[in-house]
JSON list of C-alpha atoms and ligand atoms in Angstrom, two decimals:
[
{"chain": "A", "resi": 856, "resn": "UNK", "atom": "CA", "xyz": [0.95, 146.52, -141.03]},
{"chain": "A", "resi": 857, "resn": "UNK", "atom": "CA", "xyz": [3.13, 143.77, -139.60]},
{"chain": "A", "resi": 858, "resn": "UNK", "atom": "CA", "xyz": [4.00, 141.01, -142.04]},
{"chain": "A", "resi": 859, "resn": "UNK", "atom": "CA", "xyz": [6.08, 137.84, -141.92]},
{"chain": "A", "resi": 860, "resn": "UNK", "atom": "CA", "xyz": [8.63, 137.02, -139.26]},
{"chain": "A", "resi": 861, "resn": "UNK", "atom": "CA", "xyz": [11.82, 137.56, -141.25]},
{"chain": "A", "resi": 862, "resn": "UNK", "atom": "CA", "xyz": [14.23, 136.29, -138.59]},
{"chain": "A", "resi": 863, "resn": "UNK", "atom": "CA", "xyz": [15.00, 135.88, -134.91]},
{"chain": "A", "resi": 864, "resn": "UNK", "atom": "CA", "xyz": [18.50, 137.07, -134.03]},
{"chain": "A", "resi": 865, "resn": "UNK", "atom": "CA", "xyz": [20.50, 135.25, -131.35]},
{"chain": "A", "resi": 866, "resn": "UNK", "atom": "CA", "xyz": [23.69, 136.92, -130.14]},
{"chain": "A", "resi": 867, "resn": "UNK", "atom": "CA", "xyz": [26.53, 134.63, -129.06]},
{"chain": "A", "resi": 868, "resn": "UNK", "atom": "CA", "xyz": [30.25, 134.67, -128.38]},
{"chain": "A", "resi": 869, "resn": "UNK", "atom": "CA", "xyz": [30.98, 132.37, -131.34]},
{"chain": "A", "resi": 870, "resn": "UNK", "atom": "CA", "xyz": [28.73, 131.90, -134.36]},
{"chain": "A", "resi": 871, "resn": "UNK", "atom": "CA", "xyz": [30.67, 128.78, -135.36]},
{"chain": "A", "resi": 872, "resn": "UNK", "atom": "CA", "xyz": [29.95, 127.11, -132.02]},
{"chain": "A", "resi": 873, "resn": "UNK", "atom": "CA", "xyz": [26.30, 128.20, -132.12]},
{"chain": "A", "resi": 874, "resn": "UNK", "atom": "CA", "xyz": [25.92, 126.98, -135.71]},
{"chain": "A", "resi": 875, "resn": "UNK", "atom": "CA", "xyz": [27.37, 123.61, -134.72]},
{"chain": "A", "resi": 876, "resn": "UNK", "atom": "CA", "xyz": [24.64, 123.28, -132.08]},
{"chain": "A", "resi": 877, "resn": "UNK", "atom": "CA", "xyz": [21.95, 124.01, -134.66]},
{"chain": "A", "resi": 878, "resn": "UNK", "atom": "CA", "xyz": [23.53, 121.68, -137.19]},
{"chain": "A", "resi": 879, "resn": "UNK", "atom": "CA", "xyz": [24.47, 118.75, -134.96]},
{"chain": "A", "resi": 880, "resn": "UNK", "atom": "CA", "xyz": [21.74, 118.75, -132.33]},
{"chain": "A", "resi": 881, "resn": "UNK", "atom": "CA", "xyz": [18.87, 120.12, -134.42]},
{"chain": "A", "resi": 882, "resn": "UNK", "atom": "CA", "xyz": [19.85, 119.02, -137.91]},
{"chain": "A", "resi": 883, "resn": "UNK", "atom": "CA", "xyz": [19.45, 122.53, -139.33]},
{"chain": "A", "resi": 884, "resn": "UNK", "atom": "CA", "xyz": [20.84, 123.87, -142.59]},
{"chain": "A", "resi": 885, "resn": "UNK", "atom": "CA", "xyz": [23.36, 126.65, -141.92]},
{"chain": "A", "resi": 886, "resn": "UNK", "atom": "CA", "xyz": [25.04, 129.27, -144.11]},
{"chain": "A", "resi": 887, "resn": "UNK", "atom": "CA", "xyz": [28.72, 130.15, -144.33]},
{"chain": "A", "resi": 888, "resn": "UNK", "atom": "CA", "xyz": [29.92, 132.78, -141.83]},
{"chain": "A", "resi": 889, "resn": "UNK", "atom": "CA", "xyz": [30.00, 136.36, -143.07]},
{"chain": "A", "resi": 890, "resn": "UNK", "atom": "CA", "xyz": [31.69, 139.33, -141.37]},
{"chain": "A", "resi": 891, "resn": "UNK", "atom": "CA", "xyz": [29.78, 142.57, -141.83]},
{"chain": "A", "resi": 892, "resn": "UNK", "atom": "CA", "xyz": [32.24, 145.25, -140.72]},
{"chain": "A", "resi": 893, "resn": "UNK", "atom": "CA", "xyz": [29.78, 148.11, -141.25]},
{"chain": "A", "resi": 894, "resn": "UNK", "atom": "CA", "xyz": [27.31, 146.43, -138.88]},
{"chain": "A", "resi": 895, "resn": "UNK", "atom": "CA", "xyz": [29.91, 145.24, -136.36]},
{"chain": "A", "resi": 896, "resn": "UNK", "atom": "CA", "xyz": [28.75, 141.63, -136.53]},
{"chain": "A", "resi": 897, "resn": "UNK", "atom": "CA", "xyz": [29.74, 138.24, -137.87]},
{"chain": "A", "resi": 898, "resn": "UNK", "atom": "CA", "xyz": [26.67, 136.30, -139.03]},
{"chain": "A", "resi": 899, "resn": "UNK", "atom": "CA", "xyz": [25.65, 132.72, -139.76]},
{"chain": "A", "resi": 900, "resn": "UNK", "atom": "CA", "xyz": [22.09, 132.08, -140.90]},
{"chain": "A", "resi": 901, "resn": "UNK", "atom": "CA", "xyz": [20.13, 129.01, -139.90]},
{"chain": "A", "resi": 902, "resn": "UNK", "atom": "CA", "xyz": [17.63, 128.34, -142.69]},
{"chain": "A", "resi": 903, "resn": "UNK", "atom": "CA", "xyz": [14.28, 127.05, -141.48]},
{"chain": "A", "resi": 904, "resn": "UNK", "atom": "CA", "xyz": [11.32, 126.17, -143.70]},
{"chain": "A", "resi": 905, "resn": "UNK", "atom": "CA", "xyz": [9.33, 129.24, -142.61]},
{"chain": "A", "resi": 906, "resn": "UNK", "atom": "CA", "xyz": [11.93, 131.74, -141.37]},
{"chain": "A", "resi": 907, "resn": "UNK", "atom": "CA", "xyz": [15.58, 132.20, -140.42]},
{"chain": "A", "resi": 908, "resn": "UNK", "atom": "CA", "xyz": [17.60, 132.33, -137.25]},
{"chain": "A", "resi": 909, "resn": "UNK", "atom": "CA", "xyz": [20.38, 134.89, -137.47]},
{"chain": "A", "resi": 910, "resn": "UNK", "atom": "CA", "xyz": [23.32, 133.96, -135.27]},
{"chain": "A", "resi": 911, "resn": "UNK", "atom": "CA", "xyz": [25.31, 137.10, -134.44]},
{"chain": "A", "resi": 912, "resn": "UNK", "atom": "CA", "xyz": [28.78, 137.47, -132.98]},
{"chain": "A", "resi": 913, "resn": "UNK", "atom": "CA", "xyz": [30.42, 140.81, -132.10]},
{"chain": "A", "resi": 914, "resn": "UNK", "atom": "CA", "xyz": [32.91, 141.89, -134.81]},
{"chain": "A", "resi": 915, "resn": "UNK", "atom": "CA", "xyz": [35.39, 144.74, -134.59]},
{"chain": "A", "resi": 916, "resn": "UNK", "atom": "CA", "xyz": [35.88, 147.55, -132.09]},
{"chain": "A", "resi": 917, "resn": "UNK", "atom": "CA", "xyz": [32.46, 149.11, -131.62]},
{"chain": "A", "resi": 918, "resn": "UNK", "atom": "CA", "xyz": [30.10, 146.22, -132.18]},
{"chain": "A", "resi": 919, "resn": "UNK", "atom": "CA", "xyz": [26.53, 147.18, -131.25]},
{"chain": "A", "resi": 920, "resn": "UNK", "atom": "CA", "xyz": [26.05, 143.72, -129.71]},
{"chain": "A", "resi": 921, "resn": "UNK", "atom": "CA", "xyz": [29.27, 143.58, -127.63]},
{"chain": "A", "resi": 922, "resn": "UNK", "atom": "CA", "xyz": [27.53, 144.77, -124.44]},
{"chain": "A", "resi": 923, "resn": "UNK", "atom": "CA", "xyz": [24.68, 142.30, -124.88]},
{"chain": "A", "resi": 924, "resn": "UNK", "atom": "CA", "xyz": [27.05, 139.34, -125.30]},
{"chain": "A", "resi": 925, "resn": "UNK", "atom": "CA", "xyz": [29.14, 140.48, -122.31]},
{"chain": "A", "resi": 926, "resn": "UNK", "atom": "CA", "xyz": [25.95, 140.43, -120.20]},
{"chain": "A", "resi": 927, "resn": "UNK", "atom": "CA", "xyz": [24.75, 137.14, -121.72]},
{"chain": "A", "resi": 928, "resn": "UNK", "atom": "CA", "xyz": [27.87, 134.98, -122.15]},
{"chain": "A", "resi": 929, "resn": "UNK", "atom": "CA", "xyz": [25.76, 131.88, -122.87]},
{"chain": "A", "resi": 930, "resn": "UNK", "atom": "CA", "xyz": [24.03, 133.79, -125.69]},
{"chain": "A", "resi": 931, "resn": "UNK", "atom": "CA", "xyz": [20.50, 135.09, -125.89]},
{"chain": "A", "resi": 932, "resn": "UNK", "atom": "CA", "xyz": [17.70, 136.31, -128.13]},
{"chain": "A", "resi": 933, "resn": "UNK", "atom": "CA", "xyz": [18.75, 139.79, -129.28]},
{"chain": "A", "resi": 934, "resn": "UNK", "atom": "CA", "xyz": [15.90, 140.89, -131.54]},
{"chain": "A", "resi": 935, "resn": "UNK", "atom": "CA", "xyz": [13.05, 139.76, -133.75]},
{"chain": "A", "resi": 936, "resn": "UNK", "atom": "CA", "xyz": [12.58, 141.09, -137.27]},
{"chain": "A", "resi": 937, "resn": "UNK", "atom": "CA", "xyz": [9.18, 141.61, -138.85]},
{"chain": "A", "resi": 938, "resn": "UNK", "atom": "CA", "xyz": [8.61, 142.49, -142.48]},
{"chain": "A", "resi": 939, "resn": "UNK", "atom": "CA", "xyz": [6.63, 145.55, -143.53]},
{"chain": "A", "resi": 940, "resn": "UNK", "atom": "CA", "xyz": [5.66, 146.67, -147.04]},
{"chain": "A", "resi": 941, "resn": "UNK", "atom": "CA", "xyz": [6.48, 150.35, -146.55]},
{"chain": "A", "resi": 942, "resn": "UNK", "atom": "CA", "xyz": [8.96, 151.21, -143.81]},
{"chain": "A", "resi": 943, "resn": "UNK", "atom": "CA", "xyz": [8.28, 154.95, -143.79]},
{"chain": "A", "resi": 944, "resn": "UNK", "atom": "CA", "xyz": [4.52, 154.44, -143.53]},
{"chain": "A", "resi": 945, "resn": "UNK", "atom": "CA", "xyz": [5.13, 151.92, -140.75]},
{"chain": "A", "resi": 946, "resn": "UNK", "atom": "CA", "xyz": [7.37, 154.40, -138.93]},
{"chain": "A", "resi": 947, "resn": "UNK", "atom": "CA", "xyz": [4.77, 157.17, -139.07]},
{"chain": "A", "resi": 948, "resn": "UNK", "atom": "CA", "xyz": [2.02, 154.84, -137.90]},
{"chain": "A", "resi": 949, "resn": "UNK", "atom": "CA", "xyz": [4.17, 153.65, -134.97]},
{"chain": "A", "resi": 950, "resn": "UNK", "atom": "CA", "xyz": [5.26, 157.13, -133.97]},
{"chain": "A", "resi": 951, "resn": "UNK", "atom": "CA", "xyz": [1.60, 158.15, -133.85]},
{"chain": "A", "resi": 952, "resn": "UNK", "atom": "CA", "xyz": [1.08, 155.45, -131.18]},
{"chain": "A", "resi": 953, "resn": "UNK", "atom": "CA", "xyz": [4.00, 156.85, -129.15]},
{"chain": "A", "resi": 954, "resn": "UNK", "atom": "CA", "xyz": [6.45, 154.06, -130.04]},
{"chain": "A", "resi": 955, "resn": "UNK", "atom": "CA", "xyz": [10.10, 155.10, -130.01]},
{"chain": "A", "resi": 956, "resn": "UNK", "atom": "CA", "xyz": [12.26, 154.53, -133.08]},
{"chain": "A", "resi": 957, "resn": "UNK", "atom": "CA", "xyz": [15.94, 154.07, -132.18]},
{"chain": "A", "resi": 958, "resn": "UNK", "atom": "CA", "xyz": [18.85, 156.09, -133.56]},
{"chain": "A", "resi": 959, "resn": "UNK", "atom": "CA", "xyz": [18.08, 159.09, -135.72]},
{"chain": "A", "resi": 960, "resn": "UNK", "atom": "CA", "xyz": [14.81, 157.52, -136.84]},
{"chain": "A", "resi": 961, "resn": "UNK", "atom": "CA", "xyz": [15.90, 157.17, -140.46]},
{"chain": "A", "resi": 962, "resn": "UNK", "atom": "CA", "xyz": [15.93, 153.69, -142.06]},
{"chain": "A", "resi": 963, "resn": "UNK", "atom": "CA", "xyz": [19.40, 152.20, -142.51]},
{"chain": "A", "resi": 964, "resn": "UNK", "atom": "CA", "xyz": [20.45, 149.47, -144.91]},
{"chain": "A", "resi": 965, "resn": "UNK", "atom": "CA", "xyz": [20.49, 146.36, -142.74]},
{"chain": "A", "resi": 966, "resn": "UNK", "atom": "CA", "xyz": [22.42, 143.12, -142.80]},
{"chain": "A", "resi": 967, "resn": "UNK", "atom": "CA", "xyz": [20.29, 141.84, -145.71]},
{"chain": "A", "resi": 968, "resn": "UNK", "atom": "CA", "xyz": [20.73, 144.91, -147.92]},
{"chain": "A", "resi": 969, "resn": "UNK", "atom": "CA", "xyz": [17.22, 146.20, -147.22]},
{"chain": "A", "resi": 970, "resn": "UNK", "atom": "CA", "xyz": [16.02, 149.25, -145.25]},
{"chain": "A", "resi": 971, "resn": "UNK", "atom": "CA", "xyz": [15.52, 148.59, -141.54]},
{"chain": "A", "resi": 972, "resn": "UNK", "atom": "CA", "xyz": [14.51, 150.42, -138.38]},
{"chain": "A", "resi": 973, "resn": "UNK", "atom": "CA", "xyz": [14.78, 149.34, -134.75]},
{"chain": "A", "resi": 974, "resn": "UNK", "atom": "CA", "xyz": [12.09, 150.00, -132.15]},
{"chain": "A", "resi": 975, "resn": "UNK", "atom": "CA", "xyz": [12.62, 150.52, -128.43]},
{"chain": "A", "resi": 976, "resn": "UNK", "atom": "CA", "xyz": [12.28, 147.25, -126.45]},
{"chain": "A", "resi": 977, "resn": "UNK", "atom": "CA", "xyz": [10.38, 149.00, -123.65]},
{"chain": "A", "resi": 978, "resn": "UNK", "atom": "CA", "xyz": [7.59, 149.81, -126.10]},
{"chain": "A", "resi": 979, "resn": "UNK", "atom": "CA", "xyz": [7.39, 146.19, -127.39]},
{"chain": "A", "resi": 980, "resn": "UNK", "atom": "CA", "xyz": [7.09, 143.82, -124.45]},
{"chain": "A", "resi": 981, "resn": "UNK", "atom": "CA", "xyz": [10.79, 143.89, -123.60]},
{"chain": "A", "resi": 982, "resn": "UNK", "atom": "CA", "xyz": [11.89, 142.82, -127.08]},
{"chain": "A", "resi": 983, "resn": "UNK", "atom": "CA", "xyz": [14.07, 144.78, -129.48]},
{"chain": "A", "resi": 984, "resn": "UNK", "atom": "CA", "xyz": [12.10, 144.84, -132.75]},
{"chain": "A", "resi": 985, "resn": "UNK", "atom": "CA", "xyz": [13.63, 145.27, -136.19]},
{"chain": "A", "resi": 986, "resn": "UNK", "atom": "CA", "xyz": [11.37, 146.23, -139.06]},
{"chain": "A", "resi": 987, "resn": "UNK", "atom": "CA", "xyz": [12.55, 145.37, -142.55]},
{"chain": "A", "resi": 988, "resn": "UNK", "atom": "CA", "xyz": [11.00, 146.58, -145.76]},
{"chain": "A", "resi": 989, "resn": "UNK", "atom": "CA", "xyz": [10.64, 143.30, -147.59]},
{"chain": "B", "resi": 166, "resn": "LIG", "atom": "CO1", "xyz": [18.24, 141.42, -137.68]}
]
């Protein structure tokens, strides 16, 4: 079921500062910052040959990552995103194993304009997992 690693998301206080680290220290190619009000995040993508790093900064009043950044002021890995071919089939298969789907369990349109679901970190080795229908 699980496909490619679409991205690793790192939540930070400032995506500009984080992007400068990736650009200057690691020589990575970075995107322009984008504020996604409906997701409560500001994003810069680091483009790698085989995947992406998504740098996330809290944006607006009720950012879903505000608490995480408050607890991790130096930044930290927030989630990993795996691609699946059919998100509803993946959801049913996971629910049958007892895995918990977050929120109301219905796919939402994610930061890349594609349907996504999030899975409970306690069911996946302490890591918040995003599934994206590629
Ligand atoms: Co993501």
